[in-house]
Coordinates of C-alpha atoms and ligand atoms in Angstrom, one line a residue:
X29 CA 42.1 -108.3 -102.2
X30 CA 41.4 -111.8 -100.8
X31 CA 37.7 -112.2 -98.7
X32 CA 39.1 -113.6 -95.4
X33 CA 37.0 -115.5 -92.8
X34 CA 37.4 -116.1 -89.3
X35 CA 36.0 -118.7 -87.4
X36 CA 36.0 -118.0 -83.3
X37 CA 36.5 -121.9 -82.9
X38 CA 37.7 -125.1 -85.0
X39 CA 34.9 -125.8 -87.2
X40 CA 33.4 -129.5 -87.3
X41 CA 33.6 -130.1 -91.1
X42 CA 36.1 -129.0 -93.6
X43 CA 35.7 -125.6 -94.4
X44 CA 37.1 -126.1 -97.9
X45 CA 34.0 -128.2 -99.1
X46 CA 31.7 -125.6 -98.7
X47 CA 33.5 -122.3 -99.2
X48 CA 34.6 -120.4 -102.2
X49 CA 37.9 -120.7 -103.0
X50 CA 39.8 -117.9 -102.9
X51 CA 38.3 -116.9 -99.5
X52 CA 41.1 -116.9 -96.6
X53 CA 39.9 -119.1 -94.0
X54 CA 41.6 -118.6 -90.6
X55 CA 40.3 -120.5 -86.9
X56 CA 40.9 -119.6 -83.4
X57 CA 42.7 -123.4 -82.6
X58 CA 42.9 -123.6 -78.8
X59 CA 40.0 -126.0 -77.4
X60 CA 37.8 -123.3 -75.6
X61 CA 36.4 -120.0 -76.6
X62 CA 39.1 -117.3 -76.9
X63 CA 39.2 -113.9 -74.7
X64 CA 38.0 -110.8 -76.7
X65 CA 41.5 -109.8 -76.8
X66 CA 42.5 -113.0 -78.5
X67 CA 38.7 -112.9 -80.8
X68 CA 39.8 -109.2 -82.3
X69 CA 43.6 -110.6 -82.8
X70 CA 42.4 -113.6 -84.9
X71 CA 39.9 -111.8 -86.9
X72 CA 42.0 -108.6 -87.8
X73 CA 41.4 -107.9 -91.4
X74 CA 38.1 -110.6 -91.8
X75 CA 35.9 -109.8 -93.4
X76 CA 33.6 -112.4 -91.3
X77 CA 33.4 -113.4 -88.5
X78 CA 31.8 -117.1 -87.9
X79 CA 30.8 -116.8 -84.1
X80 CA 29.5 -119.7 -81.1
X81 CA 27.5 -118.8 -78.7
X82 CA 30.1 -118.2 -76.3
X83 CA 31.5 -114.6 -78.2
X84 CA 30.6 -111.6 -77.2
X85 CA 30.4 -109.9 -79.8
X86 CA 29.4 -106.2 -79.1
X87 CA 30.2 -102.3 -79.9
X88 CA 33.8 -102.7 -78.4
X89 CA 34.7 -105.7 -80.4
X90 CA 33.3 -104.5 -83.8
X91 CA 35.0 -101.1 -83.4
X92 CA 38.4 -103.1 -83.3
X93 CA 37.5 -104.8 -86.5
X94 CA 36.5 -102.0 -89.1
X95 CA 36.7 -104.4 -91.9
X96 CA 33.8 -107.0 -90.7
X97 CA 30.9 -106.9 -93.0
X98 CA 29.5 -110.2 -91.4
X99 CA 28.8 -111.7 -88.2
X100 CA 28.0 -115.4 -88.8
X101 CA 26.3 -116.9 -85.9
X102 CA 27.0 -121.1 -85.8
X103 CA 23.6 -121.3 -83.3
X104 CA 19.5 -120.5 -83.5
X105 CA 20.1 -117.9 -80.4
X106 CA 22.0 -114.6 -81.0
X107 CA 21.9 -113.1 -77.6
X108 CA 25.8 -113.3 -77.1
X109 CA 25.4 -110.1 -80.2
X110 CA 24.6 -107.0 -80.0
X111 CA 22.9 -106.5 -83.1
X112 CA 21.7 -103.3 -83.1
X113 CA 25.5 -102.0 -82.6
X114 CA 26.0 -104.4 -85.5
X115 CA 23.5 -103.1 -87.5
X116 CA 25.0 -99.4 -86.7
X117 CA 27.8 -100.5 -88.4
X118 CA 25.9 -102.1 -91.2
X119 CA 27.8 -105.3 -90.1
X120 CA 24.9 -108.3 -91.7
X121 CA 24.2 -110.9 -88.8
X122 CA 22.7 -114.6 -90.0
X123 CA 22.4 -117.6 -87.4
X124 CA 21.2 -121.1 -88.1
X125 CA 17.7 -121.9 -87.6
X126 CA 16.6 -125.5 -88.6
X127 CA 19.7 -127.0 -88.1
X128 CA 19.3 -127.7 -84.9
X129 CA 15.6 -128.6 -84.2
X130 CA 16.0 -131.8 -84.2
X131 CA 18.6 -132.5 -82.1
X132 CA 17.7 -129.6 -79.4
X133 CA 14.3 -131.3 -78.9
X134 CA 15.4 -135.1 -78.6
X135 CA 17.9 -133.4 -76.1
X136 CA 14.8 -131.7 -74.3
X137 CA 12.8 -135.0 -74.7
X138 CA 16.0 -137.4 -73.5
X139 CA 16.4 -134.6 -70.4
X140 CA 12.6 -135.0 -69.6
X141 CA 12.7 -138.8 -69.7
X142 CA 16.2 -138.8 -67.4
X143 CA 14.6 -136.8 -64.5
X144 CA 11.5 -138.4 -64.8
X145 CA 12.7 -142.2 -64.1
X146 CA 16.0 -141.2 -62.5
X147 CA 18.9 -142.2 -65.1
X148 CA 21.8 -140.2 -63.2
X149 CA 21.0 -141.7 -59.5
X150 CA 20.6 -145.0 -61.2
X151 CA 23.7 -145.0 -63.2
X152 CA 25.3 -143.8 -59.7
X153 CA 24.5 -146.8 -58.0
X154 CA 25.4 -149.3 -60.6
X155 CA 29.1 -147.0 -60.9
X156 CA 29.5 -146.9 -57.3
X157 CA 29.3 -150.5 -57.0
X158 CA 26.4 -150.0 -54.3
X159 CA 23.7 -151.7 -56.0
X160 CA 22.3 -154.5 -54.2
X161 CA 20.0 -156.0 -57.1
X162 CA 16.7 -155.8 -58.0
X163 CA 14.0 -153.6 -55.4
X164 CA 10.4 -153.5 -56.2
X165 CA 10.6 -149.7 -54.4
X166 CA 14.4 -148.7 -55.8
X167 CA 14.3 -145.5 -57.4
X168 CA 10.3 -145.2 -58.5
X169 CA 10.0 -142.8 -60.9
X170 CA 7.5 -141.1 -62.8
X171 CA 5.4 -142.3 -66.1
X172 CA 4.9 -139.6 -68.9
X173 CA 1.9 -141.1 -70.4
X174 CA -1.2 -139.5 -69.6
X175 CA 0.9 -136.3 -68.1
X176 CA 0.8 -132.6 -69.2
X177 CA 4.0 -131.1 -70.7
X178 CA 4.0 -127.2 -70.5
X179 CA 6.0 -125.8 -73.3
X180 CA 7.1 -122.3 -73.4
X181 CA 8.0 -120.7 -77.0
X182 CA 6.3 -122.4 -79.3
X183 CA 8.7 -121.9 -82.0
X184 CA 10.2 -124.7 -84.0
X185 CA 12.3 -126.6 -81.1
X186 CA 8.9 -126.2 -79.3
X187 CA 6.9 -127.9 -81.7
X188 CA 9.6 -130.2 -82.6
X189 CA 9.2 -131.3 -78.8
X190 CA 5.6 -131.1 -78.9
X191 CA 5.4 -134.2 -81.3
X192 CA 7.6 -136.2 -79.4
X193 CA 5.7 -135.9 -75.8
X194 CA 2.6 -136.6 -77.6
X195 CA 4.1 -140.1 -79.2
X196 CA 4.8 -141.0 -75.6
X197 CA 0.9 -140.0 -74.8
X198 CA 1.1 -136.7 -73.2
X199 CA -1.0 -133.7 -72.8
X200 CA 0.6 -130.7 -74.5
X201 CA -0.4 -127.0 -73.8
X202 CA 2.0 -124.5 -74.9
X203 CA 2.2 -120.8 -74.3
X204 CA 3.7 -118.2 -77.0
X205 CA 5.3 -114.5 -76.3
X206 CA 2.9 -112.4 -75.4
X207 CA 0.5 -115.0 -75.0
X208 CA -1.1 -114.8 -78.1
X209 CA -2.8 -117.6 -78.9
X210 CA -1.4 -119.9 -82.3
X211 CA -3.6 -122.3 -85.0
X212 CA -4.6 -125.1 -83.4
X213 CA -2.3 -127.7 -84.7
X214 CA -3.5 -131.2 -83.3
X215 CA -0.5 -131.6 -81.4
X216 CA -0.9 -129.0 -78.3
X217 CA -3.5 -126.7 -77.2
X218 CA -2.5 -123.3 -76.2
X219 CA -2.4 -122.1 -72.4
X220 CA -1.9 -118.9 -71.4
X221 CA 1.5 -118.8 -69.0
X222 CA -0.4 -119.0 -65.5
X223 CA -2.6 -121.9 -66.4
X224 CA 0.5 -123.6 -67.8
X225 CA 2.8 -123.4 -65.0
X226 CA -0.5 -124.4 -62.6
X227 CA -1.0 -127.7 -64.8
X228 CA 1.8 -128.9 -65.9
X229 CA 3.6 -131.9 -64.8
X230 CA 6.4 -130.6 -67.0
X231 CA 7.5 -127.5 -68.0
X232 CA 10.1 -127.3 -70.5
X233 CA 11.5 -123.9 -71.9
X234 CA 11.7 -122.9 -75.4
X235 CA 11.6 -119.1 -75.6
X236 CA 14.9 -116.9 -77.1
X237 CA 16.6 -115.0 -74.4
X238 CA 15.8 -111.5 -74.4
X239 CA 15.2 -108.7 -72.2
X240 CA 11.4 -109.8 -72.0
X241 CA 12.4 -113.5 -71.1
X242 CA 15.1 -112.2 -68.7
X243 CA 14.0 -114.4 -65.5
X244 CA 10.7 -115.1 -66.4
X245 CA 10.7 -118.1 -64.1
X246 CA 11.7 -116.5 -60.6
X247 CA 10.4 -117.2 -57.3
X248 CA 7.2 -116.2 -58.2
X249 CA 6.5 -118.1 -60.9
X250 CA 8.2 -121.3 -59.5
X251 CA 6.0 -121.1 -56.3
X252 CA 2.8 -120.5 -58.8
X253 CA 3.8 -124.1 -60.5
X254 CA 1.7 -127.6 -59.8
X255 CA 3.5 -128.6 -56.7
X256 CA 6.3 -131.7 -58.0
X257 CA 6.6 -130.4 -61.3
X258 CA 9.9 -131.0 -63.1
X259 CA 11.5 -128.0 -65.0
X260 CA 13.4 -128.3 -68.2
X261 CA 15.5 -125.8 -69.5
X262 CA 17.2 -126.1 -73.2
X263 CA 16.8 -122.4 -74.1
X264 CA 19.2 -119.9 -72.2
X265 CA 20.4 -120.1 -68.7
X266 CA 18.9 -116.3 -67.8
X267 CA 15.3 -117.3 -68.7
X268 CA 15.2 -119.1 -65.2
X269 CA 16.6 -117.4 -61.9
X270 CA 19.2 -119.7 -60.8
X271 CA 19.0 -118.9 -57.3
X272 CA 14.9 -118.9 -56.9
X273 CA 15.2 -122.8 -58.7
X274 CA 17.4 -123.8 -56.3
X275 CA 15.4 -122.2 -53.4
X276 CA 12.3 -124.1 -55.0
X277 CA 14.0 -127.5 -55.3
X278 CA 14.9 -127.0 -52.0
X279 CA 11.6 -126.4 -51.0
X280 CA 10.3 -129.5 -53.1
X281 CA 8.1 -127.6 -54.8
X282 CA 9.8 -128.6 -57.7
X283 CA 10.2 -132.4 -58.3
X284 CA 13.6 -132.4 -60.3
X285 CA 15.1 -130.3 -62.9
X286 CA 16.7 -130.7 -66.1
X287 CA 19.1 -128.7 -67.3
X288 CA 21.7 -128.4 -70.4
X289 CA 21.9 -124.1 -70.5
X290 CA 22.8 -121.5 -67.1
X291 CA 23.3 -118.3 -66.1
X292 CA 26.9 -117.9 -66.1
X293 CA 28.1 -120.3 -68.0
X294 CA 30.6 -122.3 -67.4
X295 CA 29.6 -121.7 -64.0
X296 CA 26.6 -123.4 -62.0
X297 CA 25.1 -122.3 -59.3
X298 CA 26.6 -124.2 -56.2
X299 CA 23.2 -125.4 -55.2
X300 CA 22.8 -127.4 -58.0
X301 CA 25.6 -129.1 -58.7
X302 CA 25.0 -131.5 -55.1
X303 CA 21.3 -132.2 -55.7
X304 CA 20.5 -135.7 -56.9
X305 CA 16.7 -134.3 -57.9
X306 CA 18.9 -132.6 -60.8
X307 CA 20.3 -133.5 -64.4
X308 CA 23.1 -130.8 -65.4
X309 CA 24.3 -131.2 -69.0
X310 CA 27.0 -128.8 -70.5
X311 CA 24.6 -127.1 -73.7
X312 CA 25.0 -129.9 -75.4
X313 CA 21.1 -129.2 -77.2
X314 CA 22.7 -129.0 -80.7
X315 CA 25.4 -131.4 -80.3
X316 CA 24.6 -134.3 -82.5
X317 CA 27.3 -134.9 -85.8
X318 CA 24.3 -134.3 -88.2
X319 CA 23.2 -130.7 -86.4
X320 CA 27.0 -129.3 -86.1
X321 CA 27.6 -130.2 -89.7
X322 CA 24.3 -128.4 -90.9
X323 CA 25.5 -125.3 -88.6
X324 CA 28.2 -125.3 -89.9
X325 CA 27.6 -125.4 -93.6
X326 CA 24.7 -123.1 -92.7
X327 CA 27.1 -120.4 -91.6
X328 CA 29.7 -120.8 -93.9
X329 CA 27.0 -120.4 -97.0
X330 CA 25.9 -117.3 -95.8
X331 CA 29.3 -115.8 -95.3
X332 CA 30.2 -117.0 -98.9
X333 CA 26.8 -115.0 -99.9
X334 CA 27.6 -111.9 -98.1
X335 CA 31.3 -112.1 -99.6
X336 CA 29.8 -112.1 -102.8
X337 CA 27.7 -109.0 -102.3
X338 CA 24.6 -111.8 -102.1
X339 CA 21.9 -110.9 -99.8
X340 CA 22.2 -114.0 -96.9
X341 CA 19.2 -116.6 -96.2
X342 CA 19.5 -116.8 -92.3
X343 CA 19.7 -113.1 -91.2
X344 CA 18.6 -112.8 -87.6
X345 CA 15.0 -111.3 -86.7
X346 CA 14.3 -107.9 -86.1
Ligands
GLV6 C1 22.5 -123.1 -79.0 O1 22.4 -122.8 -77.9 C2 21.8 -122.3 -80.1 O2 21.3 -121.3 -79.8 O3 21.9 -122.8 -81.2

């Protein structure tokens, strides 16, 4: 019998230059993510499955596909899958780390940079047609050099952000799960959580979304940061409590906010979307040409492996 793949969306590079021939490979062709009713139709008889961030991919779903062997995850975060129900069904889950470092922390950096000296309510003016020239006071922003940037998860995209601030001269202190503290690596200094969110000028987030991480920035922890901070947020929407940063912008105990990932996704909270003190991408972190290819090759390898009976290079953490 013919390995068949399924891919939950249309892949951005051709398929048949990286997989093995003789392996069926079927997409999901409409230009947005397909219902779970319309996932378990495509993939019927796959034996894997190559998934975006925006499956869910839990007990219910596997139990319609008895077939799958492999859940192939096109992204560094797997919270969208229940693994463990995978792993009941000795289903293999890989995602696709490295990738996407690159292009997740110039999005971080580029986010930083745009609240800081005001990009959107500049570009705003220019559109509208209501600039009036050149002001020595229009639209003062904020210099990064000599500031602190807070990161949180100091993981790859972390450190990949880390090097950036500290070519534009800022202070980096970084906190890790747990708060254990990491090698120094001349690039940023740990700081356990508290003193982070009390010194930093910016905070940007680079910690997985787990139950651990699960609003770990809530009204407590926004009131606790240095008073005009800006917040970035390229990790998961449900690391931050929607509701308590819009309460803290409000407040202006927040300075701005930057943010590309939310809790409901596609949906924003309503408070956002009028506040000129934001920047609100649509997860675009990984969207570059070179990062989608590399995810996508990344994925499809893997499957190939696991159709083979290979052991897989990217298999999720415990
Ligand atoms: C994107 O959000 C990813 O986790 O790769």
């Amino acid at each position: 019998m013919r390995a068949r793949l399924f891919a939950t969306r249309r892949l951005p590079i051709d398929h048949a230059e990286v997989v093995d021939t003789g392996v069926l490979v079927a997409s999901f062709e409409a230009d947005r993510a397909p219902t779970s009713e319309e996932l378990v139709d495509g993939a019927r008889g796959a034996h894997a499955i190559v998934t975006q961030v925006s499956d869910r991919i839990d007990g219910s779903v596997l139990d319609r596909l008895p077939g799958l062997r492999h859940v192939a995850q096109m992204a560094v975060g797997f919270d969208n899958i229940d693994v463990a129900a995978c792993r009941a069904r000795k289903v293999l889950v890989t995602h696709t780390p490295d990738a996407l470092t690159d292009s997740t922390a110039e999005l971080a950096f580029g986010l930083l940079v745009a609240v800081a000296r005001r990009f959107h309510e500049g570009q705003a003016l220019v559109r509208t047609g209501s600039w009036r020239g050149f002001s020595p006071t229009l639209l003062l922003g904020r210099e990064l050099v000599g500031s602190t940037l807070g990161i949180v998860g100091y993981g790859r995209i972390g450190r990949a952000l880390a090097v950036r601030a500290k070519a534009f001269g800022m202070r980096v202190i970084a906190s890790t799960r747990r708060d254990a503290p990491f090698a120094p690596d001349g690039v940023a200094s740990h700081a356990p959580f508290a003193r982070l969110l009390a010194e930093s000028d910016f905070v940007s987030l680079h910690c997985p979304a787990t139950p651990s991480t699960r609003h770990l920035l809530g009204d407590e922890e926004l009131a606790a940061m240095k008073p005009g901070a800006i917040l970035i947020n390229t990790a998961r929407g449900t690391v931050v409590d929607e509701a308590a940063l819009v309460r803290a912008l409000e407040r202006r105990q927040l300075g701005g906010a930057g943010l590309d990932v939310y809790e409901r996704e596609p949906v924003v909270h309503p408070g956002l979307l009028g506040r000129s003190d934001v920047v609100l991408l649509p997860h675009l972190g990984s969207a570059t040409q070179e990062a989608r290819a590399r995810m996508a090759v990344c994925a499809l390898e893997d499957a190939c492996r696991v159709l083979r009976g290979e052991a897989p290079l990217h298999p999720v953490p415990d």
